[in-house]
Amino acid sequence: MPATPPASPPSAATDADYFRKLYAQGDDPWGYRTRWYEQRKRAVTAACLPGRRYAFGFEPGCAGGDLAAELAPRCDRYLAADLDPTAVAAALRLLAPLPQVEVRQLQLPGGWPQGLRFDLVVLSELGYYLGADGLAEVARLALRSLAEDGVVLACHWRHPIEGCALDGDTVQQALHQALGLPRLVQHLEPDFHLAVWSRDGRSPAVREGLL
């Protein structure tokens, strides 16, 4: 999902149409592939993960797959998903060289994969589109599907978004309260807010056996 969305984001009833119209302009409407801001943010995101490798990662709202391309090489399996068919097609093309990646079209919260256990859940530039109730449900689903040693990473744009009731800081705080997990990382910049929560609370030093 985008970091700097255009005006008048969708309501729950119209978000599919909103993103369909947006992607009609091209399969990278937010410049994920061209903006240094986005490239740097992906590098920061990857660096904040406490583990070197993960068994199964899930990234809903993957857009064209650029963040998935950064994180999936550190996973044995990786499920990337988006509600928009143009985004899904772009992600399929970009991620085709990575055999551990599956790309699906689904919409949250109702489309959350059932019966799967993830040790990495990535919620990037997604929460404001869900609204308060949808965000709470996604947090509940993430927690329910999280493995015993699993982590949740969330990163959101901090500036106001016209048409969205939630901003990035509100999303991050709501996730912190709803997940109720130890927060290993809280990275704040003027433009984005990134956090990592861990079910078992192990820091990178503990995971590495240094403590």
Short mmCIF file of C-alpha atoms in Angstrom, two decimals:
data_model
loop_
_atom_site.label_atom_id
_atom_site.label_comp_id
_atom_site.label_asym_id
_atom_site.label_seq_id
_atom_site.Cartn_x
_atom_site.Cartn_y
_atom_site.Cartn_z
CA MET A 1 0.00 0.00 0.00
CA PRO A 2 1.16 3.55 -0.67
CA ALA A 3 3.16 5.77 1.64
CA THR A 4 1.84 9.06 0.26
CA PRO A 5 -1.69 8.37 -0.98
CA PRO A 6 -3.64 10.87 -3.04
CA ALA A 7 -6.65 12.74 -1.76
CA SER A 8 -9.99 11.15 -0.88
CA PRO A 9 -9.01 7.59 0.08
CA PRO A 10 -11.76 5.00 0.06
CA SER A 11 -14.42 3.96 2.48
CA ALA A 12 -14.79 0.27 3.23
CA ALA A 13 -17.52 0.05 0.59
CA THR A 14 -15.54 1.65 -2.24
CA ASP A 15 -11.89 0.83 -1.68
CA ALA A 16 -11.68 -1.73 -4.50
CA ASP A 17 -12.93 0.89 -6.98
CA TYR A 18 -10.58 3.50 -5.52
CA PHE A 19 -7.52 1.34 -6.04
CA ARG A 20 -8.72 0.15 -9.43
CA LYS A 21 -8.89 3.76 -10.64
CA LEU A 22 -5.54 4.52 -9.06
CA TYR A 23 -3.79 1.59 -10.73
CA ALA A 24 -5.33 2.52 -14.04
CA GLN A 25 -2.61 5.23 -14.10
CA GLY A 26 0.11 2.53 -14.02
CA ASP A 27 1.30 -0.32 -11.86
CA ASP A 28 3.57 1.86 -9.67
CA PRO A 29 1.42 4.92 -8.84
CA TRP A 30 3.49 5.86 -5.75
CA GLY A 31 6.93 5.59 -7.30
CA TYR A 32 8.12 2.68 -5.18
CA ARG A 33 10.71 1.83 -7.83
CA THR A 34 11.96 5.34 -8.49
CA ARG A 35 11.83 7.36 -5.25
CA TRP A 36 14.86 7.26 -2.98
CA TYR A 37 12.53 7.81 -0.02
CA GLU A 38 10.83 4.51 -0.76
CA GLN A 39 14.07 2.65 -1.48
CA ARG A 40 15.63 3.86 1.76
CA LYS A 41 12.49 3.03 3.76
CA ARG A 42 12.58 -0.54 2.48
CA ALA A 43 16.22 -0.85 3.58
CA VAL A 44 15.35 0.51 7.03
CA THR A 45 12.41 -1.87 7.26
CA ALA A 46 14.55 -4.89 6.43
CA ALA A 47 17.25 -3.81 8.89
CA CYS A 48 14.72 -3.56 11.73
CA LEU A 49 13.71 -7.22 11.57
CA PRO A 50 15.24 -8.98 14.58
CA GLY A 51 15.76 -12.35 12.88
CA ARG A 52 18.03 -13.31 10.04
CA ARG A 53 15.55 -15.79 8.55
CA TYR A 54 11.86 -16.60 8.85
CA ALA A 55 9.93 -19.73 8.03
CA PHE A 56 6.76 -18.08 6.66
CA GLY A 57 6.11 -14.40 6.04
CA PHE A 58 2.82 -12.74 5.14
CA GLU A 59 2.46 -9.26 3.66
CA PRO A 60 -1.09 -8.11 2.91
CA GLY A 61 -1.33 -4.90 0.90
CA CYS A 62 1.87 -5.71 -0.98
CA ALA A 63 1.12 -3.37 -3.92
CA GLY A 64 3.55 -4.18 -6.74
CA GLY A 65 5.73 -6.38 -4.54
CA ASP A 66 8.72 -4.09 -3.98
CA LEU A 67 8.95 -4.64 -0.22
CA ALA A 68 8.26 -8.34 -0.71
CA ALA A 69 11.25 -8.51 -3.05
CA GLU A 70 13.38 -7.13 -0.19
CA LEU A 71 12.04 -9.40 2.55
CA ALA A 72 11.15 -12.66 0.82
CA PRO A 73 14.79 -13.75 0.30
CA ARG A 74 14.99 -14.00 4.09
CA CYS A 75 11.98 -16.34 4.24
CA ASP A 76 11.49 -20.01 3.41
CA ARG A 77 7.95 -19.14 2.31
CA TYR A 78 6.38 -15.74 1.68
CA LEU A 79 2.76 -14.89 0.93
CA ALA A 80 2.23 -11.47 -0.67
CA ALA A 81 -1.31 -10.25 -1.27
CA ASP A 82 -3.25 -7.24 -2.47
CA LEU A 83 -6.87 -6.47 -3.26
CA ASP A 84 -6.19 -4.88 -6.65
CA PRO A 85 -5.66 -7.14 -9.70
CA THR A 86 -3.22 -4.73 -11.36
CA ALA A 87 -1.09 -4.69 -8.21
CA VAL A 88 -1.24 -8.47 -8.01
CA ALA A 89 -0.14 -8.79 -11.64
CA ALA A 90 2.78 -6.42 -11.04
CA ALA A 91 3.80 -8.36 -7.94
CA LEU A 92 3.62 -11.64 -9.84
CA ARG A 93 6.00 -10.27 -12.47
CA LEU A 94 8.45 -8.80 -9.98
CA LEU A 95 8.49 -11.79 -7.65
CA ALA A 96 8.50 -14.53 -10.30
CA PRO A 97 12.25 -15.26 -9.80
CA LEU A 98 11.61 -16.11 -6.11
CA PRO A 99 10.16 -19.65 -5.95
CA GLN A 100 9.27 -19.36 -2.26
CA VAL A 101 6.79 -16.54 -2.95
CA GLU A 102 3.06 -16.95 -3.51
CA VAL A 103 0.99 -13.95 -4.62
CA ARG A 104 -2.75 -13.82 -3.97
CA GLN A 105 -5.56 -11.38 -4.53
CA LEU A 106 -7.51 -10.85 -1.31
CA GLN A 107 -9.17 -8.09 0.69
CA LEU A 108 -8.84 -7.54 4.43
CA PRO A 109 -10.03 -8.28 6.94
CA GLY A 110 -12.36 -10.93 5.52
CA GLY A 111 -9.76 -12.44 3.21
CA TRP A 112 -7.15 -13.13 5.88
CA PRO A 113 -5.71 -16.62 5.15
CA GLN A 114 -7.18 -19.23 7.44
CA GLY A 115 -5.30 -22.13 8.97
CA LEU A 116 -1.80 -20.72 8.34
CA ARG A 117 0.86 -19.85 10.91
CA PHE A 118 3.24 -16.99 10.18
CA ASP A 119 6.41 -16.09 12.02
CA LEU A 120 6.55 -12.76 10.16
CA VAL A 121 3.56 -10.49 9.47
CA VAL A 122 4.25 -7.24 7.59
CA LEU A 123 1.68 -4.42 7.70
CA SER A 124 3.16 -1.68 5.55
CA GLU A 125 1.20 1.46 4.62
CA LEU A 126 -2.05 -0.40 5.15
CA GLY A 127 -3.71 0.47 8.43
CA TYR A 128 -5.28 3.83 7.58
CA TYR A 129 -7.35 2.27 4.80
CA LEU A 130 -8.94 -0.25 7.16
CA GLY A 131 -10.56 2.20 9.56
CA ALA A 132 -10.55 1.64 13.31
CA ASP A 133 -12.75 -1.47 13.28
CA GLY A 134 -10.96 -3.09 10.35
CA LEU A 135 -7.58 -2.36 11.89
CA ALA A 136 -8.61 -3.92 15.19
CA GLU A 137 -9.81 -7.03 13.36
CA VAL A 138 -6.57 -7.30 11.37
CA ALA A 139 -4.55 -7.02 14.59
CA ARG A 140 -6.66 -9.81 16.10
CA LEU A 141 -6.16 -12.01 13.04
CA ALA A 142 -2.42 -11.32 12.97
CA LEU A 143 -2.10 -12.27 16.62
CA ARG A 144 -4.17 -15.42 16.16
CA SER A 145 -2.04 -16.61 13.23
CA LEU A 146 1.33 -15.64 14.72
CA ALA A 147 3.77 -18.43 15.55
CA GLU A 148 5.23 -18.74 19.03
CA ASP A 149 8.45 -17.01 17.96
CA GLY A 150 6.72 -14.72 15.47
CA VAL A 151 7.05 -10.98 14.90
CA VAL A 152 4.75 -8.30 13.49
CA LEU A 153 6.30 -5.36 11.62
CA ALA A 154 4.25 -2.27 10.82
CA CYS A 155 5.33 0.90 9.02
CA HIS A 156 3.09 3.90 8.25
CA TRP A 157 3.27 7.43 6.83
CA ARG A 158 3.04 10.02 9.63
CA HIS A 159 1.56 12.98 7.76
CA PRO A 160 -2.19 13.66 7.47
CA ILE A 161 -4.06 11.75 4.78
CA GLU A 162 -7.11 13.51 3.44
CA GLY A 163 -10.18 11.32 3.72
CA CYS A 164 -8.70 8.87 6.24
CA ALA A 165 -9.78 9.03 9.85
CA LEU A 166 -6.52 7.44 11.03
CA ASP A 167 -3.01 8.76 10.58
CA GLY A 168 0.17 6.71 10.83
CA ASP A 169 0.90 7.39 14.49
CA THR A 170 -2.67 6.51 15.43
CA VAL A 171 -2.42 3.27 13.45
CA GLN A 172 0.85 2.32 15.14
CA GLN A 173 -0.50 3.05 18.62
CA ALA A 174 -3.70 1.13 17.92
CA LEU A 175 -1.65 -1.86 16.78
CA HIS A 176 0.51 -1.66 19.89
CA GLN A 177 -2.54 -1.74 22.13
CA ALA A 178 -4.39 -4.42 20.16
CA LEU A 179 -1.44 -6.78 19.76
CA GLY A 180 -0.37 -6.53 23.40
CA LEU A 181 3.09 -7.87 22.53
CA PRO A 182 6.56 -6.69 23.58
CA ARG A 183 7.75 -3.96 21.21
CA LEU A 184 11.34 -4.64 20.15
CA VAL A 185 11.71 -1.69 17.76
CA GLN A 186 10.14 1.74 17.58
CA HIS A 187 11.73 3.83 14.83
CA LEU A 188 10.41 7.37 14.36
CA GLU A 189 11.31 9.73 11.54
CA PRO A 190 9.51 12.89 10.41
CA ASP A 191 7.86 10.92 7.61
CA PHE A 192 7.26 7.39 8.86
CA HIS A 193 6.73 5.39 12.04
CA LEU A 194 8.00 1.82 12.15
CA ALA A 195 7.65 -0.74 14.93
CA VAL A 196 8.33 -4.43 15.46
CA TRP A 197 6.50 -6.55 18.04
CA SER A 198 7.62 -10.01 19.09
CA ARG A 199 5.55 -12.73 20.71
CA ASP A 200 8.50 -14.10 22.69
CA GLY A 201 10.18 -10.73 23.32
CA ARG A 202 13.64 -11.86 22.23
CA SER A 203 15.99 -9.10 21.10
CA PRO A 204 18.46 -9.62 18.24
CA ALA A 205 21.26 -10.11 20.80
CA VAL A 206 19.28 -12.83 22.55
CA ARG A 207 18.40 -14.46 19.25
CA GLU A 208 22.11 -14.46 18.39
CA GLY A 209 22.99 -16.08 21.69
CA LEU A 210 24.96 -13.10 23.02
CA LEU A 211 22.93 -12.92 26.25
#
